[in-house]
Amino acid sequence: MEIMTSFFNICYLRLVFLRLNTYMGLLIKNIKGLVQVEEKPKLKVCGKDMSLINRISDAYLFLENGQISDFGKMADMPCKFNTSGNTDIQMIDASGKFVFPSFCDSHTHLVYAGSREQEFTDKIRGLSYEEIAEKGGGILNSARKLNETSENELFNQSMIRVNEIISLGTGAVEIKSGYGLNLAAELKMLRVIKRIKETSPLEVKATFLGAHAVPAEFKDNRKKYVDVVISEMIPAVSLEELADYIDVFCDKGFFTVEETERILMAGLKYGLQAKIHANELDFSGGVQVGIKYDALSVDHLERSGDAEIEALKGRETMPTLLPGSSFFTGLPEPPARKMIDAGLPVALASDYNPGSSPSGNMKLVMSLACINLKMLPEEAINAVTINSAYAMGLSETHGSIAQGKVANIFITKEIPSYEFLPYAFGSNLIETIILKGKIIN
Ligand code: NIG
Ligand code: FE
C-alpha cells in the first residue's frame, strides 16, 4: 500500500512539474508587422498579384500544438491571451520587430561531401566550366568525393548545412540526390536525406536525381547509364520509399529531351512527379518536356524566351529561379520580370550545392532576386514563401501565416520595414526561429 501511495505521489509531482514547464501555447505580441498573412489561403500567387503582400501592423500571433492558431491586431486580441498571471502561455514581445513565415527552399543539393573551392579559384583564374571538368572538377568531382565518404560522415557534414539554413530562416527544404551516380551511392545519399527528415525540425522533401551527369565509365554508352537509372535505380529508390520527386538535368552536355522523357515516364510509373533542371546552359527543351509530364516545377531557366513563357502559361508547373547560381557562375539572369509581367507565378530557391551555389541563404536569394532579376521586395517574399512551398508540394501547410498551417516562422531584429530584409543584403536580421511551434534558438 505504502509503495502504491508513494508511486502516485511521484506521478502527481511529475504532473505538476510538467504543467509548470509545458506551455499550452506561444503568444507573440506587439509585432510591428506580421507579414504574408492569409484569411483565405491560396496555393500559389501569379503575375500582378505577386506584388501584393497582406500584412497586419501592431499584431499578435498565437501558436498552439505546432500550428498557427490565431492572429490579428493587438487592439482585437482576445482577453484569454492576456498573459499577466497566465502561466499556460509563453509570451514573446516583438515590439519593433517583424514576423515572417519561414522560408521554403524548394531546390537544394545540400547533401554532399567536401567542397570545391579549388574550382572557384580556377574559375577566377579564367578556366571555363569545360576546362574545370576536364581537370576532374564539376559534378563528377563531387561524385568521387561522395563515393569515398561513409553514410555517417555524409550525414554529419550535411547536418552542419541543415543547422546553418535553419539559423538563416529556412523552415522547409527540398534536397536532391545526384552526386552518387551509381545505385549504392544514390541510395546512400537518399538515406541521409531520410535521416535528416527524421531528425531535424525542418520539413524535408527528397528528390531522386540519378540523371545529374553521365559517369565517366558510361561516356561512350550513355544509353546504358539511362537504362541503369530506369531499371535499377528508380525501382530500388521506390522500394525503400526514399524519394518524393524525380529530377533530370535536361541540358546541353547532360541529358537530352528524349533521355529526359524516358526517365520521367519511368518515374511516373512509380508515382514520382518531376521537378527538373531545365534551360540553364541552353534552350534545351527542358521547360517544354517538364510541362508535358506535368512537372511540379521547372528550375533554373536562365535560357528562356517567349516560347518557354508561352508554354508555361495556364499550367500547374512552377517556374523556379535560382539567382544564387547565376550570381556565382556568371551565367545570364533568368527573365523573372518577363515571366511575372506575362502573368506567371515565380518561385525562388537557393540551389545550395558545392559547384554553382555554395550558399543556402534565402534572405540573400531575395536580395539577388531584387537586385539582379528586378523583382520587387513583395514579389521576392511571395517567391520564397508561398510559391516555393508550392514548388515542393507544401503550400497547403506552409508558406504563409494562415490558421491551421504549421507554425514555422521567424522574428526579425528591430527593423524599419519589411523591405529592409532584402535591402540590407549582408546583415543578419533574423533573431528568433520557431519551427513546428518550438523556439529553436
Ligand atoms: O543546379 N545544374 C546542375 N546541377 C547543379 C550544379 C551541380 C554542381 O556543379 O555540383 C545546379 O547548378
Ligand atoms: Fe540544382
Short mmCIF file of C-alpha atoms and ligand atoms in Angstrom, two decimals:
data_model
loop_
_atom_site.label_atom_id
_atom_site.label_comp_id
_atom_site.label_asym_id
_atom_site.label_seq_id
_atom_site.Cartn_x
_atom_site.Cartn_y
_atom_site.Cartn_z
CA MET A 1 0.00 0.00 0.00
CA GLU A 2 2.78 2.37 1.03
CA ILE A 3 4.60 1.59 -2.20
CA MET A 4 1.43 2.41 -4.17
CA THR A 5 0.96 5.74 -2.34
CA SER A 6 4.50 6.88 -3.00
CA PHE A 7 4.14 5.77 -6.66
CA PHE A 8 1.05 8.00 -7.02
CA ASN A 9 2.84 10.83 -5.22
CA ILE A 10 5.69 10.64 -7.67
CA CYS A 11 3.26 10.65 -10.61
CA TYR A 12 1.43 13.65 -9.15
CA LEU A 13 4.69 15.55 -8.64
CA ARG A 14 5.72 14.75 -12.22
CA LEU A 15 2.41 16.07 -13.49
CA VAL A 16 2.80 19.31 -11.51
CA PHE A 17 6.36 19.62 -12.79
CA LEU A 18 5.28 19.04 -16.40
CA ARG A 19 2.47 21.55 -16.02
CA LEU A 20 4.88 24.18 -14.72
CA ASN A 21 7.24 23.58 -17.62
CA THR A 22 4.97 22.88 -20.59
CA TYR A 23 3.22 25.84 -22.07
CA MET A 24 -0.15 25.42 -23.77
CA GLY A 25 0.79 27.90 -26.44
CA LEU A 26 3.13 30.63 -27.57
CA LEU A 27 1.91 34.20 -27.94
CA ILE A 28 3.91 36.76 -29.90
CA LYS A 29 2.59 40.22 -29.23
CA ASN A 30 3.21 43.85 -30.20
CA ILE A 31 4.51 42.68 -33.62
CA LYS A 32 5.40 45.72 -35.72
CA GLY A 33 4.45 43.86 -38.92
CA LEU A 34 3.01 40.36 -39.36
CA VAL A 35 3.93 39.59 -42.96
CA GLN A 36 2.27 37.26 -45.52
CA VAL A 37 -1.00 36.67 -43.65
CA GLU A 38 -3.84 34.89 -45.42
CA GLU A 39 -7.50 34.75 -44.44
CA LYS A 40 -8.30 32.58 -47.46
CA PRO A 41 -5.16 30.55 -48.21
CA LYS A 42 -4.05 30.23 -51.83
CA LEU A 43 -1.82 27.52 -53.26
CA LYS A 44 0.29 29.97 -55.30
CA VAL A 45 0.40 33.60 -56.37
CA CYS A 46 0.69 34.61 -60.05
CA GLY A 47 1.58 37.68 -62.13
CA LYS A 48 0.44 41.06 -60.79
CA ASP A 49 -0.75 39.50 -57.51
CA MET A 50 2.87 38.72 -56.70
CA SER A 51 3.41 42.42 -55.94
CA LEU A 52 0.82 42.26 -53.13
CA ILE A 53 1.67 41.17 -49.58
CA ASN A 54 -1.01 41.01 -46.92
CA ARG A 55 0.26 42.21 -43.57
CA ILE A 56 -1.05 43.36 -40.21
CA SER A 57 0.70 46.11 -38.30
CA ASP A 58 0.71 46.13 -34.48
CA ALA A 59 -0.30 42.47 -34.44
CA TYR A 60 -0.40 39.38 -32.27
CA LEU A 61 0.15 35.76 -33.31
CA PHE A 62 -0.80 32.71 -31.25
CA LEU A 63 0.78 29.30 -31.88
CA GLU A 64 -0.63 26.13 -30.38
CA ASN A 65 0.11 22.40 -30.87
CA GLY A 66 2.69 23.20 -33.52
CA GLN A 67 0.17 25.14 -35.61
CA ILE A 68 -0.82 28.72 -36.27
CA SER A 69 -3.93 29.13 -34.16
CA ASP A 70 -4.90 32.79 -34.18
CA PHE A 71 -3.66 36.22 -35.26
CA GLY A 72 -4.91 39.76 -35.65
CA LYS A 73 -4.47 43.32 -34.50
CA MET A 74 -3.33 43.91 -30.92
CA ALA A 75 -6.43 46.06 -30.38
CA ASP A 76 -8.59 42.99 -31.13
CA MET A 77 -6.58 40.46 -29.12
CA PRO A 78 -8.95 38.22 -27.08
CA CYS A 79 -8.53 38.68 -23.30
CA LYS A 80 -7.78 34.94 -22.89
CA PHE A 81 -4.33 35.83 -24.26
CA ASN A 82 -3.71 38.33 -21.50
CA THR A 83 -0.58 36.71 -20.09
CA SER A 84 -0.28 38.52 -16.76
CA GLY A 85 -0.63 35.69 -14.27
CA ASN A 86 -1.37 33.20 -17.07
CA THR A 87 1.32 30.54 -16.74
CA ASP A 88 -0.11 28.39 -19.56
CA ILE A 89 1.06 30.73 -22.29
CA GLN A 90 4.65 31.57 -23.13
CA MET A 91 5.00 35.11 -24.38
CA ILE A 92 7.42 36.95 -26.69
CA ASP A 93 7.27 40.72 -27.03
CA ALA A 94 8.11 41.58 -30.66
CA SER A 95 7.97 45.39 -30.36
CA GLY A 96 9.76 46.96 -33.33
CA LYS A 97 10.16 43.55 -35.00
CA PHE A 98 8.59 41.78 -37.98
CA VAL A 99 7.30 38.21 -38.15
CA PHE A 100 7.57 36.25 -41.40
CA PRO A 101 6.61 32.69 -42.36
CA SER A 102 9.83 30.64 -42.59
CA PHE A 103 11.46 30.43 -45.99
CA CYS A 104 10.67 27.36 -48.12
CA ASP A 105 13.74 26.38 -50.15
CA SER A 106 12.39 24.17 -52.93
CA HIS A 107 15.68 23.30 -54.71
CA THR A 108 18.91 22.26 -52.97
CA HIS A 109 21.69 19.70 -53.23
CA LEU A 110 22.81 20.20 -49.62
CA VAL A 111 23.82 16.58 -49.05
CA TYR A 112 27.34 16.49 -50.49
CA ALA A 113 30.83 15.51 -49.41
CA GLY A 114 33.65 18.02 -49.02
CA SER A 115 33.65 21.23 -51.07
CA ARG A 116 35.03 22.61 -54.36
CA GLU A 117 36.71 25.93 -53.57
CA GLN A 118 39.66 24.89 -55.76
CA GLU A 119 37.34 25.13 -58.79
CA PHE A 120 36.27 28.57 -57.57
CA THR A 121 39.89 29.70 -57.71
CA ASP A 122 40.38 28.06 -61.14
CA LYS A 123 37.33 29.95 -62.40
CA ILE A 124 38.72 33.25 -61.11
CA ARG A 125 41.93 32.48 -62.99
CA GLY A 126 39.87 32.17 -66.19
CA LEU A 127 39.24 28.44 -66.64
CA SER A 128 35.94 27.57 -68.30
CA TYR A 129 33.38 25.09 -66.90
CA GLU A 130 34.54 22.54 -69.52
CA GLU A 131 38.24 23.02 -68.63
CA ILE A 132 37.44 22.61 -64.95
CA ALA A 133 35.52 19.40 -65.75
CA GLU A 134 38.49 18.11 -67.81
CA LYS A 135 40.74 18.68 -64.77
CA GLY A 136 38.43 16.32 -62.85
CA GLY A 137 36.12 19.05 -61.50
CA GLY A 138 32.36 19.58 -61.65
CA ILE A 139 29.59 17.17 -60.67
CA LEU A 140 31.89 14.16 -61.22
CA ASN A 141 34.36 15.64 -58.70
CA SER A 142 31.60 15.76 -56.06
CA ALA A 143 30.54 12.22 -57.07
CA ARG A 144 34.08 10.93 -56.47
CA LYS A 145 34.25 12.56 -53.03
CA LEU A 146 30.80 11.28 -52.11
CA ASN A 147 31.61 7.72 -53.13
CA GLU A 148 34.65 7.84 -50.79
CA THR A 149 32.61 9.12 -47.82
CA SER A 150 30.72 6.90 -45.38
CA GLU A 151 26.98 7.38 -44.80
CA ASN A 152 27.58 8.58 -41.23
CA GLU A 153 30.22 11.08 -42.26
CA LEU A 154 27.97 12.33 -45.08
CA PHE A 155 25.13 12.76 -42.57
CA ASN A 156 27.37 14.69 -40.17
CA GLN A 157 28.66 17.02 -42.88
CA SER A 158 25.13 17.61 -44.19
CA MET A 159 23.69 18.32 -40.73
CA ILE A 160 26.10 21.25 -40.39
CA ARG A 161 24.45 22.74 -43.50
CA VAL A 162 20.96 21.84 -42.24
CA ASN A 163 21.59 23.67 -38.96
CA GLU A 164 23.08 26.59 -40.86
CA ILE A 165 19.98 27.05 -43.06
CA ILE A 166 17.70 26.75 -40.02
CA SER A 167 19.57 29.65 -38.42
CA LEU A 168 19.12 31.60 -41.69
CA GLY A 169 15.31 31.32 -41.54
CA THR A 170 14.53 28.25 -43.66
CA GLY A 171 11.73 26.01 -42.36
CA ALA A 172 11.21 23.60 -45.27
CA VAL A 173 13.73 22.29 -47.75
CA GLU A 174 13.88 20.02 -50.79
CA ILE A 175 17.10 18.01 -51.07
CA LYS A 176 18.26 16.12 -54.16
CA SER A 177 20.46 13.10 -54.66
CA GLY A 178 22.67 13.16 -57.77
CA TYR A 179 26.26 13.04 -56.51
CA GLY A 180 26.18 9.24 -56.20
CA LEU A 181 25.69 8.30 -59.86
CA ASN A 182 25.61 4.57 -59.05
CA LEU A 183 22.94 2.59 -57.25
CA ALA A 184 24.72 2.20 -53.89
CA ALA A 185 25.83 5.83 -53.63
CA GLU A 186 22.47 7.25 -54.76
CA LEU A 187 20.78 5.14 -52.08
CA LYS A 188 23.37 6.35 -49.55
CA MET A 189 22.51 9.99 -50.34
CA LEU A 190 18.77 9.34 -50.15
CA ARG A 191 19.11 7.50 -46.83
CA VAL A 192 21.00 10.51 -45.47
CA ILE A 193 18.13 12.75 -46.65
CA LYS A 194 15.69 10.40 -44.90
CA ARG A 195 17.71 10.71 -41.65
CA ILE A 196 17.61 14.49 -41.97
CA LYS A 197 13.81 14.24 -42.41
CA GLU A 198 13.56 12.16 -39.27
CA THR A 199 15.94 14.09 -37.03
CA SER A 200 15.78 17.78 -37.92
CA PRO A 201 12.89 20.15 -37.20
CA LEU A 202 12.81 21.08 -40.91
CA GLU A 203 10.10 19.84 -43.24
CA VAL A 204 12.08 17.88 -45.85
CA LYS A 205 11.20 16.64 -49.35
CA ALA A 206 13.55 14.23 -51.15
CA THR A 207 14.21 14.20 -54.88
CA PHE A 208 15.96 11.42 -56.82
CA LEU A 209 18.43 12.93 -59.34
CA GLY A 210 20.28 9.89 -60.67
CA ALA A 211 20.40 11.66 -64.06
CA HIS A 212 22.55 14.57 -62.86
CA ALA A 213 25.58 13.69 -65.05
CA VAL A 214 26.76 10.72 -67.09
CA PRO A 215 29.55 8.98 -65.10
CA ALA A 216 32.93 8.67 -66.89
CA GLU A 217 32.64 4.88 -67.28
CA PHE A 218 29.44 5.33 -69.35
CA LYS A 219 30.85 8.15 -71.50
CA ASP A 220 30.76 6.04 -74.64
CA ASN A 221 27.46 4.35 -73.80
CA ARG A 222 25.14 6.94 -72.31
CA LYS A 223 22.10 4.84 -73.18
CA LYS A 224 23.35 2.20 -70.80
CA TYR A 225 23.52 4.71 -67.92
CA VAL A 226 19.96 5.89 -68.64
CA ASP A 227 18.94 2.20 -68.60
CA VAL A 228 20.59 1.80 -65.18
CA VAL A 229 18.72 4.86 -63.87
CA ILE A 230 15.42 3.46 -65.21
CA SER A 231 15.66 -0.23 -64.49
CA GLU A 232 17.86 -0.36 -61.37
CA MET A 233 17.83 2.93 -59.53
CA ILE A 234 14.17 4.05 -59.79
CA PRO A 235 12.75 0.67 -58.64
CA ALA A 236 15.22 0.46 -55.72
CA VAL A 237 14.57 4.04 -54.64
CA SER A 238 10.81 3.37 -54.73
CA LEU A 239 11.07 0.09 -52.90
CA GLU A 240 12.65 1.89 -49.92
CA GLU A 241 10.28 4.87 -50.38
CA LEU A 242 13.24 7.22 -50.39
CA ALA A 243 12.02 9.87 -52.84
CA ASP A 244 9.07 12.24 -53.15
CA TYR A 245 10.08 13.56 -56.59
CA ILE A 246 12.31 12.81 -59.59
CA ASP A 247 14.69 15.21 -61.33
CA VAL A 248 16.77 15.17 -64.54
CA PHE A 249 19.43 17.69 -65.60
CA CYS A 250 17.91 18.28 -69.05
CA ASP A 251 20.52 20.48 -70.67
CA LYS A 252 23.31 20.76 -73.22
CA GLY A 253 26.08 18.30 -72.42
CA PHE A 254 23.98 16.48 -69.81
CA PHE A 255 20.68 14.73 -70.68
CA THR A 256 18.68 15.17 -73.89
CA VAL A 257 14.93 15.72 -74.14
CA GLU A 258 14.49 12.11 -75.32
CA GLU A 259 16.50 10.73 -72.38
CA THR A 260 14.59 13.00 -70.02
CA GLU A 261 11.26 11.71 -71.38
CA ARG A 262 12.28 8.09 -70.82
CA ILE A 263 13.32 8.83 -67.23
CA LEU A 264 10.24 10.92 -66.38
CA MET A 265 7.91 8.22 -67.78
CA ALA A 266 9.68 5.59 -65.68
CA GLY A 267 9.40 7.82 -62.60
CA LEU A 268 5.68 8.36 -63.17
CA LYS A 269 5.11 4.59 -63.16
CA TYR A 270 6.40 4.65 -59.57
CA GLY A 271 4.36 7.73 -58.66
CA LEU A 272 7.30 10.14 -58.74
CA GLN A 273 6.31 13.58 -60.01
CA ALA A 274 9.00 15.56 -61.83
CA LYS A 275 10.90 18.67 -60.71
CA ILE A 276 13.53 19.23 -63.35
CA HIS A 277 16.73 21.19 -64.05
CA ALA A 278 15.95 22.95 -67.33
CA ASN A 279 17.32 25.63 -69.66
CA GLU A 280 20.36 26.59 -67.57
CA LEU A 281 23.03 26.18 -70.25
CA ASP A 282 20.94 26.25 -73.42
CA PHE A 283 17.42 26.48 -74.84
CA SER A 284 17.29 22.78 -74.11
CA GLY A 285 13.59 21.95 -74.47
CA GLY A 286 13.66 21.16 -70.76
CA VAL A 287 10.82 23.55 -69.93
CA GLN A 288 8.57 22.02 -72.59
CA VAL A 289 9.32 18.43 -71.63
CA GLY A 290 8.76 19.25 -67.96
CA ILE A 291 5.34 20.72 -68.76
CA LYS A 292 4.49 17.74 -70.99
CA TYR A 293 4.96 15.43 -67.99
CA ASP A 294 3.17 17.77 -65.54
CA ALA A 295 6.32 18.60 -63.60
CA LEU A 296 5.66 20.30 -60.28
CA SER A 297 8.44 22.75 -61.14
CA VAL A 298 10.98 23.55 -63.84
CA ASP A 299 14.09 25.10 -62.32
CA HIS A 300 16.96 27.42 -63.41
CA LEU A 301 15.52 28.82 -66.73
CA GLU A 302 18.45 31.16 -67.41
CA ARG A 303 17.93 30.43 -71.14
CA SER A 304 14.21 31.10 -71.51
CA GLY A 305 12.46 33.17 -74.15
CA ASP A 306 8.93 33.77 -75.40
CA ALA A 307 8.40 30.10 -76.35
CA GLU A 308 9.14 28.92 -72.80
CA ILE A 309 6.97 31.65 -71.26
CA GLU A 310 4.09 30.80 -73.61
CA ALA A 311 4.45 27.11 -72.78
CA LEU A 312 4.23 27.83 -69.03
CA LYS A 313 1.05 29.94 -69.27
CA GLY A 314 -2.01 28.36 -67.68
CA ARG A 315 -0.06 25.32 -66.45
CA GLU A 316 0.36 23.92 -62.95
CA THR A 317 4.18 23.79 -63.29
CA MET A 318 6.01 26.37 -61.14
CA PRO A 319 8.90 28.23 -62.83
CA THR A 320 11.63 28.28 -60.18
CA LEU A 321 14.57 30.66 -60.41
CA LEU A 322 17.91 30.27 -58.63
CA PRO A 323 19.60 33.69 -58.59
CA GLY A 324 22.42 32.46 -56.29
CA SER A 325 23.52 30.13 -59.06
CA SER A 326 23.57 32.73 -61.86
CA PHE A 327 25.33 35.17 -59.48
CA PHE A 328 28.05 32.63 -58.62
CA THR A 329 28.59 31.22 -62.13
CA GLY A 330 28.21 34.49 -64.05
CA LEU A 331 25.53 32.96 -66.29
CA PRO A 332 22.80 35.22 -67.72
CA GLU A 333 19.96 36.00 -65.32
CA PRO A 334 16.62 34.25 -65.89
CA PRO A 335 13.88 36.60 -67.22
CA ALA A 336 11.88 36.95 -63.99
CA ARG A 337 10.35 40.30 -64.97
CA LYS A 338 9.07 38.99 -68.31
CA MET A 339 7.61 35.93 -66.60
CA ILE A 340 5.76 37.86 -63.90
CA ASP A 341 4.59 40.50 -66.39
CA ALA A 342 3.22 37.67 -68.55
CA GLY A 343 1.09 36.56 -65.59
CA LEU A 344 3.20 33.60 -64.49
CA PRO A 345 3.97 32.68 -60.89
CA VAL A 346 7.67 32.55 -59.94
CA ALA A 347 9.35 30.71 -57.06
CA LEU A 348 12.88 31.32 -55.78
CA ALA A 349 15.24 28.75 -54.27
CA SER A 350 18.90 28.62 -53.23
CA ASP A 351 20.23 25.64 -55.28
CA TYR A 352 22.63 25.12 -52.31
CA ASN A 353 25.38 22.95 -53.86
CA PRO A 354 29.20 22.80 -53.91
CA GLY A 355 29.63 23.78 -57.58
CA SER A 356 27.29 26.53 -58.70
CA SER A 357 25.78 27.94 -55.49
CA PRO A 358 27.62 27.20 -52.24
CA SER A 359 25.06 29.08 -50.13
CA GLY A 360 21.65 28.23 -48.68
CA ASN A 361 20.94 31.79 -47.53
CA MET A 362 17.37 32.52 -48.68
CA LYS A 363 17.50 36.12 -47.44
CA LEU A 364 20.44 36.66 -49.79
CA VAL A 365 18.47 34.90 -52.56
CA MET A 366 15.73 37.51 -52.04
CA SER A 367 18.27 40.34 -52.33
CA LEU A 368 19.77 38.86 -55.51
CA ALA A 369 16.28 38.48 -56.97
CA CYS A 370 15.52 42.14 -56.25
CA ILE A 371 18.89 43.46 -57.42
CA ASN A 372 19.65 41.23 -60.41
CA LEU A 373 16.24 39.93 -61.51
CA LYS A 374 14.47 43.25 -60.80
CA MET A 375 11.82 41.61 -58.65
CA LEU A 376 10.01 43.86 -56.17
CA PRO A 377 10.51 43.02 -52.47
CA GLU A 378 6.87 41.86 -52.32
CA GLU A 379 7.38 39.58 -55.34
CA ALA A 380 10.52 38.16 -53.76
CA ILE A 381 8.67 37.50 -50.47
CA ASN A 382 5.89 35.61 -52.31
CA ALA A 383 8.52 33.70 -54.27
CA VAL A 384 10.46 32.47 -51.18
CA THR A 385 7.35 31.56 -49.17
CA ILE A 386 4.04 30.51 -50.75
CA ASN A 387 5.32 29.88 -54.32
CA SER A 388 8.39 27.94 -53.22
CA ALA A 389 6.14 25.96 -50.84
CA TYR A 390 4.01 25.12 -53.91
CA ALA A 391 7.15 24.03 -55.80
CA MET A 392 7.72 21.33 -53.18
CA GLY A 393 4.08 20.33 -52.71
CA LEU A 394 3.73 22.06 -49.35
CA SER A 395 1.65 25.17 -49.93
CA GLU A 396 -1.42 23.74 -48.15
CA THR A 397 0.55 23.62 -44.90
CA HIS A 398 3.48 26.03 -45.28
CA GLY A 399 4.48 29.32 -46.86
CA SER A 400 2.14 31.79 -45.16
CA ILE A 401 0.61 32.85 -41.86
CA ALA A 402 -2.79 31.18 -42.02
CA GLN A 403 -4.92 29.40 -39.43
CA GLY A 404 -4.04 25.70 -39.16
CA LYS A 405 -0.76 25.96 -41.08
CA VAL A 406 2.43 24.61 -39.49
CA ALA A 407 3.85 27.14 -37.01
CA ASN A 408 7.10 27.80 -38.92
CA ILE A 409 8.04 31.44 -38.52
CA PHE A 410 10.94 33.76 -37.76
CA ILE A 411 11.07 37.01 -35.84
CA THR A 412 13.43 39.71 -37.12
CA LYS A 413 15.58 42.10 -35.15
CA GLU A 414 14.14 45.62 -34.85
CA ILE A 415 13.90 46.87 -38.47
CA PRO A 416 12.12 49.83 -40.05
CA SER A 417 10.11 47.96 -42.72
CA TYR A 418 9.72 44.55 -44.38
CA GLU A 419 11.55 45.83 -47.47
CA PHE A 420 14.58 46.27 -45.21
CA LEU A 421 15.08 42.48 -45.28
CA PRO A 422 16.20 42.19 -48.94
CA TYR A 423 17.65 45.73 -48.89
CA ALA A 424 20.20 45.13 -46.11
CA PHE A 425 21.68 42.27 -48.12
CA GLY A 426 24.67 41.50 -45.91
CA SER A 427 23.09 41.84 -42.47
CA ASN A 428 21.83 39.01 -40.35
CA LEU A 429 18.43 40.34 -39.32
CA ILE A 430 16.81 37.13 -38.08
CA GLU A 431 16.63 36.96 -34.30
CA THR A 432 14.28 34.14 -33.28
CA ILE A 433 13.47 30.93 -35.15
CA ILE A 434 10.29 28.99 -34.38
CA LEU A 435 9.70 25.65 -36.14
CA LYS A 436 6.64 23.45 -35.58
CA GLY A 437 5.71 25.83 -32.76
CA LYS A 438 9.00 25.40 -30.86
CA ILE A 439 11.61 28.07 -30.28
CA ILE A 440 14.81 26.75 -31.87
CA ASN A 441 17.32 29.34 -30.71
O1 NIG B 1 21.76 23.11 -60.03
N1 NIG B 1 22.90 22.32 -62.85
C1 NIG B 1 23.04 21.23 -62.33
N2 NIG B 1 23.32 20.94 -61.07
C2 NIG B 1 23.72 21.87 -60.07
C3 NIG B 1 25.20 22.11 -60.04
C4 NIG B 1 25.89 20.92 -59.65
C5 NIG B 1 27.35 21.08 -59.39
O2 NIG B 1 28.08 21.84 -60.09
O3 NIG B 1 27.76 20.39 -58.46
C6 NIG B 1 22.96 23.15 -60.23
O4 NIG B 1 23.52 24.21 -60.55
FE FE B 2 20.37 22.41 -58.89
#
